[in-house]
Amino acid sequence: MPSSAFTGTKFRLHTIIFSCLVLISLIPVLLLGLWVQQHSLDNEFKAVKEKHLIIAKNLSREFQRYITDTKSAFSFVNSVQIPPENHIYSKALLSKYGITAACIFFPDKAPTNRFSNTPCSFELTPEQKTVLRNMSGNTQLSDLTRINDRPAFLISKALDNQARAVGVLETTYIKESQRSIAFGERGHSMIVDATGKVVAHPNEEWEYTSKDASALSVVKKMMAGTTGVSTFYSPPMQAEMIAGHTAVPGEGWGIMVPQPIEELTDNADDVHLAVIIISLMGLTVSTFLSWIAARHLAQPIERISRSVASIATDKISSISPVKHQSQIVIKEVDELTHLFNNMLRELQTTGKALRVQQETLERSVEERTAKLQEEIKQRAAAEQKLRLSGQVFGSANEAILITDPNLTILEVNPAYCKIMNTRPELVIGAKAKFGDLSEHKPATLKAMWEAIEMHGSWQGEINGIRYDGENFPKWLSVSAMHNDKGEVLNYIGIFSDISPLKTAETQLKQLAYYDQLTALPNRTLLYDRIEQSLQRIKAGNIQTAFMYLDLDQFKQVNDTLGHAIGDTLLQHISRRLTDLVKATDTVSRIGGDEFTILLHDVAGKEDVEQTAKAILESFRTPFLINNIQISIGTSIGICMLPEDADCVQQALKRADMAMYEAKSEGQGHYHFYDAEEGRKLNDSRELQQDLVQAIHDNQLFLLYQPIVDAHSGEIVSVEALIRWRHPQKGLLTPDTFIALAEESNLILDLGDWVIKQACAQALAWQEELGFTLPVAINLSAREFSNPELVERIQSVLSTTGASPDMIEIEITETSAMKNTSMSTGVLKRLRGIGINISIDDFGTGYSSLAYLKRLSVDKIKIDRSFIHDLTNDDTHAAFVKLIIEFSKELGYKVVAEGVETEGQQSILQELQCDFIQGYLHSKPVTAARITERYARAETLLV
């Protein structure tokens, strides 16, 4: 009999015995648990029903008492005549019971407040008024209604003359009582009125909207006055509920105390768990005892089964004879044991012989296996190398071809076919062409094969021809493969198409030497072209002209039409300029709106002048861009090579100078470089650069010219006048350098320096003289238009410690009248901080006395040109008189400038001029001379 039969018999016997014993012990345990669980649930439901009913009855009695007390309080307040001074107590009594408003409703007039003659604080709908009229008896309570969009009750008492006292009873107390009832997780209470409307409920929507719950079965029972315990489904709780319910006697209200049934079953879970635990414990004990009994009865057969299993796994030598260890011996089992032990001894003897033969066979197999594994490894390595080489050959981006010693193509890779525009079947077997040598010297091919023969390889750039005839640049590498004898077996050619590199090289050259917007040569290429032209000039008797063009009012185009239109305009201009010159000439763009033209091999200035006129004439034709006609001009500066310049920088500089001279003549002009004009312009630029250094090296200083009282001759203030002590050019007056400073931002730095020096000197005079001597400071038009002027002056005053009354600001009439709205604002701000203002050179600008009314100034300074001819020109005298009279009408003081004679002073005194300034009293002098004059207390003589 097979061993599996013994194993199966043992398993079935043991299982049957064990299962029977377990089932016998399990049935009574389960029956006991079920009885205990059912008995516990019945007791739990009974207790809950009684509790819920008791709570509902208690709430019913509480609300009956509350309603009775509320009616009594309301009836008392409206039955007794209470003095007005005690109304506060009546209100407090009603508020205690939740009555928030009380009014008297009359049949023939508007309702009024119960405690004052003011209008009632709430209104009743027609339906609510009908309900009140239908109320009978003394004091009545309505069903739940809405007052001012909130749920409330109306409490009413009939008065004399068919009037009725009506109060608003809030549901606050009822809701608080409802919320005080809570048990379990969702156990609560619910109150409805006699119509089934919800008065208090945990669901806020039901409560706020007075939900009509009359359709619920339990509500119907309450409205019918039934007291008891019922089950129903609650929509807001979404659960089956059990509830104790009753009604409020005399009012018809319903009260119920519901709780989800599932919470009750949750309480029974503990009992259920205890029953399960006890059942499991009993089952565990019975299972253990059943297992021991089944094991004891099946033990002998189990031992035989294990021995048979060992035989099946070839463990015969380790098996011991089976012995009885059980106290219970079965006869059939004992016979089976003896037969098994005999069979076991025979098997062990046979097994020993088989093991010896097996060991010999295994050694032989191991040796053969080792040899096969080594051969497999070698073949795998060779195959891997072949696969790797094939992958490299097939996936390489470079073209690869293999030939025999006669240059017959044996193999090509996919990259070769892609680059050469061919297919493998068309080239294999054909002669290889490593390069097209038609464009190269014959020596190139010879040199290539000599290098291959000598070094075994060659590489370099060469022109290639695709099979469709297209030429392309390629980088070629050719290598020779030799055998052990040194004989050539194959040639391997590897090349790549370097057309993209050549294209990139061209693009880089384009970026480096050409303007990206107009595609014209840029500054770098221009320099190279000029240098080449100068070299050709040196080699032969030729002449070249260099033009420098600057567009007129191009910034206005950008500001008004936008930069996109401006860029397009530059492109149109570049094409128009290119069309006007020869192909050998160079048109370039070197800046935003700056172009240059290099005219090669010109006949003379007349030839260049014709070209310049043609350019200016072409600009008279408007440019049409996006249906917009744009008119723009240009100014041209011309420099002749080598007559005017012999290097690149000199050519640029002198053409630029000539261009500025052209601009000074007005728009649309050209100008040839003139050495004398260039020298002057160069001197001006050098002087402008020197001025920067002068500000930092203290080469500047101030002189002061007194302004005196026209009648007493006493100095009332001084005017600060700047001078420059140039290291090479000596003393320079303002007319030499102020205009240069105004052309750049230097005028702002220069102005700051003057204000600082003037403030410092005013402080020094105050300390030396004991009083304030104001210093007048001239502001240029550029300074006056600076938006930060006031802040800059305040900063200097703060830094130096000077007070505003120590300085006066002078601006020219032209500056003040240029932008009157801006001028008015700035002058008001300056006067607002305590600085006096003077209008300088009056009469030379707009000469508008009417505008003086709009300016906030203190003094008017009449220009010296009117004072000079005062004694012999009646017109000037009349004009000066008019200025003085009009200024005095406006409350301004008048200063006459350039007073040099006693006659001029006499006339000004007669005209009631306030102050005079000029050489009659003093030239501009140093600060020390001013101090000395006060020290001597005498008139300064020069």
PDB file of C-alpha atoms in Angstrom, residues 128-316:
ATOM      1  CA  GLN A 128     -52.078  87.400  11.944  1.00  0.00           C
ATOM      2  CA  LYS A 129     -54.662  90.133  12.546  1.00  0.00           C
ATOM      3  CA  THR A 130     -57.440  87.661  11.668  1.00  0.00           C
ATOM      4  CA  VAL A 131     -56.031  85.168  14.177  1.00  0.00           C
ATOM      5  CA  LEU A 132     -56.058  87.860  16.901  1.00  0.00           C
ATOM      6  CA  ARG A 133     -59.660  88.811  16.167  1.00  0.00           C
ATOM      7  CA  ASN A 134     -60.705  85.169  16.417  1.00  0.00           C
ATOM      8  CA  MET A 135     -59.067  84.735  19.845  1.00  0.00           C
ATOM      9  CA  SER A 136     -61.619  84.385  22.606  1.00  0.00           C
ATOM     10  CA  GLY A 137     -61.168  84.671  26.338  1.00  0.00           C
ATOM     11  CA  ASN A 138     -58.963  86.913  28.374  1.00  0.00           C
ATOM     12  CA  THR A 139     -55.286  86.163  27.579  1.00  0.00           C
ATOM     13  CA  GLN A 140     -54.529  83.851  24.671  1.00  0.00           C
ATOM     14  CA  LEU A 141     -51.391  82.476  22.959  1.00  0.00           C
ATOM     15  CA  SER A 142     -51.301  82.026  19.165  1.00  0.00           C
ATOM     16  CA  ASP A 143     -49.767  79.206  17.227  1.00  0.00           C
ATOM     17  CA  LEU A 144     -46.167  79.658  16.075  1.00  0.00           C
ATOM     18  CA  THR A 145     -45.900  82.462  13.514  1.00  0.00           C
ATOM     19  CA  ARG A 146     -43.139  84.782  12.102  1.00  0.00           C
ATOM     20  CA  ILE A 147     -42.517  88.290  13.385  1.00  0.00           C
ATOM     21  CA  ASN A 148     -39.853  90.382  11.639  1.00  0.00           C
ATOM     22  CA  ASP A 149     -38.755  87.224   9.740  1.00  0.00           C
ATOM     23  CA  ARG A 150     -38.129  85.124  12.845  1.00  0.00           C
ATOM     24  CA  PRO A 151     -40.287  82.455  14.565  1.00  0.00           C
ATOM     25  CA  ALA A 152     -42.289  83.704  17.588  1.00  0.00           C
ATOM     26  CA  PHE A 153     -45.703  83.507  19.332  1.00  0.00           C
ATOM     27  CA  LEU A 154     -48.271  86.271  19.684  1.00  0.00           C
ATOM     28  CA  ILE A 155     -49.720  86.688  23.178  1.00  0.00           C
ATOM     29  CA  SER A 156     -52.934  88.734  23.280  1.00  0.00           C
ATOM     30  CA  LYS A 157     -55.265  90.252  25.874  1.00  0.00           C
ATOM     31  CA  ALA A 158     -58.571  91.978  25.111  1.00  0.00           C
ATOM     32  CA  LEU A 159     -58.852  95.571  26.471  1.00  0.00           C
ATOM     33  CA  ASP A 160     -61.650  98.104  26.671  1.00  0.00           C
ATOM     34  CA  ASN A 161     -62.996  99.914  23.589  1.00  0.00           C
ATOM     35  CA  GLN A 162     -62.304  96.863  21.411  1.00  0.00           C
ATOM     36  CA  ALA A 163     -58.555  97.455  21.751  1.00  0.00           C
ATOM     37  CA  ARG A 164     -56.165  94.538  22.262  1.00  0.00           C
ATOM     38  CA  ALA A 165     -52.757  94.307  23.860  1.00  0.00           C
ATOM     39  CA  VAL A 166     -50.438  92.165  21.753  1.00  0.00           C
ATOM     40  CA  GLY A 167     -46.964  90.958  22.705  1.00  0.00           C
ATOM     41  CA  VAL A 168     -44.214  89.058  20.856  1.00  0.00           C
ATOM     42  CA  LEU A 169     -43.217  85.941  22.796  1.00  0.00           C
ATOM     43  CA  GLU A 170     -39.771  84.761  21.668  1.00  0.00           C
ATOM     44  CA  THR A 171     -38.937  81.019  21.583  1.00  0.00           C
ATOM     45  CA  THR A 172     -35.630  81.555  23.404  1.00  0.00           C
ATOM     46  CA  TYR A 173     -36.687  79.881  26.690  1.00  0.00           C
ATOM     47  CA  ILE A 174     -38.268  76.947  24.831  1.00  0.00           C
ATOM     48  CA  LYS A 175     -35.120  76.466  22.711  1.00  0.00           C
ATOM     49  CA  GLU A 176     -32.877  76.617  25.768  1.00  0.00           C
ATOM     50  CA  SER A 177     -35.008  73.994  27.485  1.00  0.00           C
ATOM     51  CA  GLN A 178     -34.891  71.832  24.338  1.00  0.00           C
ATOM     52  CA  ARG A 179     -31.093  72.120  24.091  1.00  0.00           C
ATOM     53  CA  SER A 180     -30.676  71.121  27.751  1.00  0.00           C
ATOM     54  CA  ILE A 181     -32.057  67.670  26.878  1.00  0.00           C
ATOM     55  CA  ALA A 182     -29.314  65.563  25.246  1.00  0.00           C
ATOM     56  CA  PHE A 183     -28.222  61.953  25.731  1.00  0.00           C
ATOM     57  CA  GLY A 184     -26.196  59.537  23.733  1.00  0.00           C
ATOM     58  CA  GLU A 185     -24.605  60.977  20.600  1.00  0.00           C
ATOM     59  CA  ARG A 186     -27.799  62.229  18.908  1.00  0.00           C
ATOM     60  CA  GLY A 187     -30.509  61.908  21.556  1.00  0.00           C
ATOM     61  CA  HIS A 188     -32.510  65.162  21.895  1.00  0.00           C
ATOM     62  CA  SER A 189     -35.951  66.660  22.446  1.00  0.00           C
ATOM     63  CA  MET A 190     -38.377  68.251  19.944  1.00  0.00           C
ATOM     64  CA  ILE A 191     -41.277  70.674  20.544  1.00  0.00           C
ATOM     65  CA  VAL A 192     -44.075  71.443  18.050  1.00  0.00           C
ATOM     66  CA  ASP A 193     -47.093  73.736  18.364  1.00  0.00           C
ATOM     67  CA  ALA A 194     -50.745  72.728  17.991  1.00  0.00           C
ATOM     68  CA  THR A 195     -50.453  72.859  14.173  1.00  0.00           C
ATOM     69  CA  GLY A 196     -47.375  70.645  13.989  1.00  0.00           C
ATOM     70  CA  LYS A 197     -44.833  73.433  13.306  1.00  0.00           C
ATOM     71  CA  VAL A 198     -41.407  72.904  14.799  1.00  0.00           C
ATOM     72  CA  VAL A 199     -40.692  75.268  17.728  1.00  0.00           C
ATOM     73  CA  ALA A 200     -37.390  73.780  18.887  1.00  0.00           C
ATOM     74  CA  HIS A 201     -35.223  71.162  17.179  1.00  0.00           C
ATOM     75  CA  PRO A 202     -31.438  70.482  16.829  1.00  0.00           C
ATOM     76  CA  ASN A 203     -31.728  70.982  13.058  1.00  0.00           C
ATOM     77  CA  GLU A 204     -31.259  74.772  12.600  1.00  0.00           C
ATOM     78  CA  GLU A 205     -33.087  74.868   9.245  1.00  0.00           C
ATOM     79  CA  TRP A 206     -36.170  73.120  10.696  1.00  0.00           C
ATOM     80  CA  GLU A 207     -36.102  75.400  13.705  1.00  0.00           C
ATOM     81  CA  TYR A 208     -35.539  78.678  11.853  1.00  0.00           C
ATOM     82  CA  THR A 209     -38.125  78.006   9.126  1.00  0.00           C
ATOM     83  CA  SER A 210     -40.690  76.525  11.595  1.00  0.00           C
ATOM     84  CA  LYS A 211     -40.786  73.308   9.606  1.00  0.00           C
ATOM     85  CA  ASP A 212     -44.234  71.716   9.309  1.00  0.00           C
ATOM     86  CA  ALA A 213     -43.689  68.262  10.836  1.00  0.00           C
ATOM     87  CA  SER A 214     -47.387  67.313  11.052  1.00  0.00           C
ATOM     88  CA  ALA A 215     -46.833  64.576   8.439  1.00  0.00           C
ATOM     89  CA  LEU A 216     -44.675  62.536  10.856  1.00  0.00           C
ATOM     90  CA  SER A 217     -46.622  59.723  12.484  1.00  0.00           C
ATOM     91  CA  VAL A 218     -45.321  60.505  15.953  1.00  0.00           C
ATOM     92  CA  VAL A 219     -46.316  64.199  15.567  1.00  0.00           C
ATOM     93  CA  LYS A 220     -49.837  63.162  14.632  1.00  0.00           C
ATOM     94  CA  LYS A 221     -50.002  61.127  17.868  1.00  0.00           C
ATOM     95  CA  MET A 222     -48.827  64.135  19.906  1.00  0.00           C
ATOM     96  CA  MET A 223     -51.354  66.460  18.234  1.00  0.00           C
ATOM     97  CA  ALA A 224     -54.038  63.906  19.117  1.00  0.00           C
ATOM     98  CA  GLY A 225     -52.941  64.136  22.769  1.00  0.00           C
ATOM     99  CA  THR A 226     -51.526  60.583  22.876  1.00  0.00           C
ATOM    100  CA  THR A 227     -48.821  59.853  25.476  1.00  0.00           C
ATOM    101  CA  GLY A 228     -46.517  56.883  24.911  1.00  0.00           C
ATOM    102  CA  VAL A 229     -43.410  55.526  23.130  1.00  0.00           C
ATOM    103  CA  SER A 230     -43.230  55.179  19.333  1.00  0.00           C
ATOM    104  CA  THR A 231     -40.686  54.515  16.586  1.00  0.00           C
ATOM    105  CA  PHE A 232     -40.419  56.579  13.387  1.00  0.00           C
ATOM    106  CA  TYR A 233     -37.935  57.735  10.683  1.00  0.00           C
ATOM    107  CA  SER A 234     -36.413  61.221  11.230  1.00  0.00           C
ATOM    108  CA  PRO A 235     -35.493  63.034   7.915  1.00  0.00           C
ATOM    109  CA  PRO A 236     -33.097  65.585   9.509  1.00  0.00           C
ATOM    110  CA  MET A 237     -31.323  62.867  11.521  1.00  0.00           C
ATOM    111  CA  GLN A 238     -31.593  60.346   8.662  1.00  0.00           C
ATOM    112  CA  ALA A 239     -32.132  57.507  11.127  1.00  0.00           C
ATOM    113  CA  GLU A 240     -34.826  55.297  12.698  1.00  0.00           C
ATOM    114  CA  MET A 241     -35.731  56.807  16.075  1.00  0.00           C
ATOM    115  CA  ILE A 242     -37.479  55.666  19.254  1.00  0.00           C
ATOM    116  CA  ALA A 243     -39.205  58.462  21.170  1.00  0.00           C
ATOM    117  CA  GLY A 244     -41.249  59.084  24.296  1.00  0.00           C
ATOM    118  CA  HIS A 245     -43.965  61.636  23.479  1.00  0.00           C
ATOM    119  CA  THR A 246     -46.794  63.575  25.155  1.00  0.00           C
ATOM    120  CA  ALA A 247     -48.786  66.818  24.807  1.00  0.00           C
ATOM    121  CA  VAL A 248     -48.846  70.054  26.867  1.00  0.00           C
ATOM    122  CA  PRO A 249     -52.300  70.167  28.523  1.00  0.00           C
ATOM    123  CA  GLY A 250     -54.465  73.086  27.456  1.00  0.00           C
ATOM    124  CA  GLU A 251     -52.151  74.273  24.612  1.00  0.00           C
ATOM    125  CA  GLY A 252     -52.052  71.381  22.156  1.00  0.00           C
ATOM    126  CA  TRP A 253     -48.242  71.468  21.955  1.00  0.00           C
ATOM    127  CA  GLY A 254     -46.416  68.230  21.362  1.00  0.00           C
ATOM    128  CA  ILE A 255     -43.195  67.167  23.098  1.00  0.00           C
ATOM    129  CA  MET A 256     -41.119  64.146  22.239  1.00  0.00           C
ATOM    130  CA  VAL A 257     -37.710  62.832  23.289  1.00  0.00           C
ATOM    131  CA  PRO A 258     -36.241  60.764  20.395  1.00  0.00           C
ATOM    132  CA  GLN A 259     -32.976  58.795  20.150  1.00  0.00           C
ATOM    133  CA  PRO A 260     -31.546  56.798  17.204  1.00  0.00           C
ATOM    134  CA  ILE A 261     -32.297  53.083  17.621  1.00  0.00           C
ATOM    135  CA  GLU A 262     -28.798  52.293  16.390  1.00  0.00           C
ATOM    136  CA  GLU A 263     -27.392  53.922  19.557  1.00  0.00           C
ATOM    137  CA  LEU A 264     -29.404  51.449  21.639  1.00  0.00           C
ATOM    138  CA  THR A 265     -27.995  48.595  19.628  1.00  0.00           C
ATOM    139  CA  ASP A 266     -24.554  50.117  20.161  1.00  0.00           C
ATOM    140  CA  ASN A 267     -25.137  49.770  23.913  1.00  0.00           C
ATOM    141  CA  ALA A 268     -26.031  46.120  23.371  1.00  0.00           C
ATOM    142  CA  ASP A 269     -22.718  45.559  21.603  1.00  0.00           C
ATOM    143  CA  ASP A 270     -20.936  45.362  24.956  1.00  0.00           C
ATOM    144  CA  VAL A 271     -23.204  42.539  26.053  1.00  0.00           C
ATOM    145  CA  HIS A 272     -22.787  40.867  22.697  1.00  0.00           C
ATOM    146  CA  LEU A 273     -18.998  41.164  23.006  1.00  0.00           C
ATOM    147  CA  ALA A 274     -19.014  39.652  26.491  1.00  0.00           C
ATOM    148  CA  VAL A 275     -21.116  36.725  25.253  1.00  0.00           C
ATOM    149  CA  ILE A 276     -18.692  36.173  22.368  1.00  0.00           C
ATOM    150  CA  ILE A 277     -15.671  36.261  24.694  1.00  0.00           C
ATOM    151  CA  ILE A 278     -17.205  33.704  27.076  1.00  0.00           C
ATOM    152  CA  SER A 279     -18.185  31.505  24.122  1.00  0.00           C
ATOM    153  CA  LEU A 280     -14.684  31.721  22.671  1.00  0.00           C
ATOM    154  CA  MET A 281     -13.142  30.828  26.015  1.00  0.00           C
ATOM    155  CA  GLY A 282     -15.363  27.771  26.333  1.00  0.00           C
ATOM    156  CA  LEU A 283     -14.620  26.808  22.728  1.00  0.00           C
ATOM    157  CA  THR A 284     -10.880  27.192  23.339  1.00  0.00           C
ATOM    158  CA  VAL A 285     -10.935  24.868  26.318  1.00  0.00           C
ATOM    159  CA  SER A 286     -13.044  22.253  24.546  1.00  0.00           C
ATOM    160  CA  THR A 287     -10.845  22.507  21.428  1.00  0.00           C
ATOM    161  CA  PHE A 288      -7.701  21.935  23.470  1.00  0.00           C
ATOM    162  CA  LEU A 289      -9.140  18.887  25.204  1.00  0.00           C
ATOM    163  CA  SER A 290     -10.470  17.524  21.887  1.00  0.00           C
ATOM    164  CA  TRP A 291      -7.042  17.929  20.288  1.00  0.00           C
ATOM    165  CA  ILE A 292      -5.311  15.986  23.066  1.00  0.00           C
ATOM    166  CA  ALA A 293      -7.815  13.149  22.820  1.00  0.00           C
ATOM    167  CA  ALA A 294      -7.582  12.897  19.003  1.00  0.00           C
ATOM    168  CA  ARG A 295      -3.785  13.037  19.109  1.00  0.00           C
ATOM    169  CA  HIS A 296      -3.573  10.181  21.654  1.00  0.00           C
ATOM    170  CA  LEU A 297      -5.826   7.883  19.619  1.00  0.00           C
ATOM    171  CA  ALA A 298      -4.052   8.557  16.232  1.00  0.00           C
ATOM    172  CA  GLN A 299      -0.411   8.555  17.499  1.00  0.00           C
ATOM    173  CA  PRO A 300       0.742   5.069  16.312  1.00  0.00           C
ATOM    174  CA  ILE A 301      -0.425   5.528  12.719  1.00  0.00           C
ATOM    175  CA  GLU A 302       1.131   9.025  12.644  1.00  0.00           C
ATOM    176  CA  ARG A 303       4.588   7.587  13.487  1.00  0.00           C
ATOM    177  CA  ILE A 304       4.369   5.078  10.646  1.00  0.00           C
ATOM    178  CA  SER A 305       3.260   7.858   8.283  1.00  0.00           C
ATOM    179  CA  ARG A 306       6.323  10.011   9.133  1.00  0.00           C
ATOM    180  CA  SER A 307       8.654   7.072   8.483  1.00  0.00           C
ATOM    181  CA  VAL A 308       7.057   6.410   5.078  1.00  0.00           C
ATOM    182  CA  ALA A 309       7.433  10.104   4.253  1.00  0.00           C
ATOM    183  CA  SER A 310      11.161   9.910   5.026  1.00  0.00           C
ATOM    184  CA  ILE A 311      11.522   6.954   2.672  1.00  0.00           C
ATOM    185  CA  ALA A 312       9.845   8.998  -0.091  1.00  0.00           C
ATOM    186  CA  THR A 313      12.428  11.767   0.413  1.00  0.00           C
ATOM    187  CA  ASP A 314      15.363   9.360   0.174  1.00  0.00           C
ATOM    188  CA  LYS A 315      16.270   9.525   3.889  1.00  0.00           C
ATOM    189  CA  ILE A 316      16.236   5.767   4.441  1.00  0.00           C
TER     190      ILE A 316
END
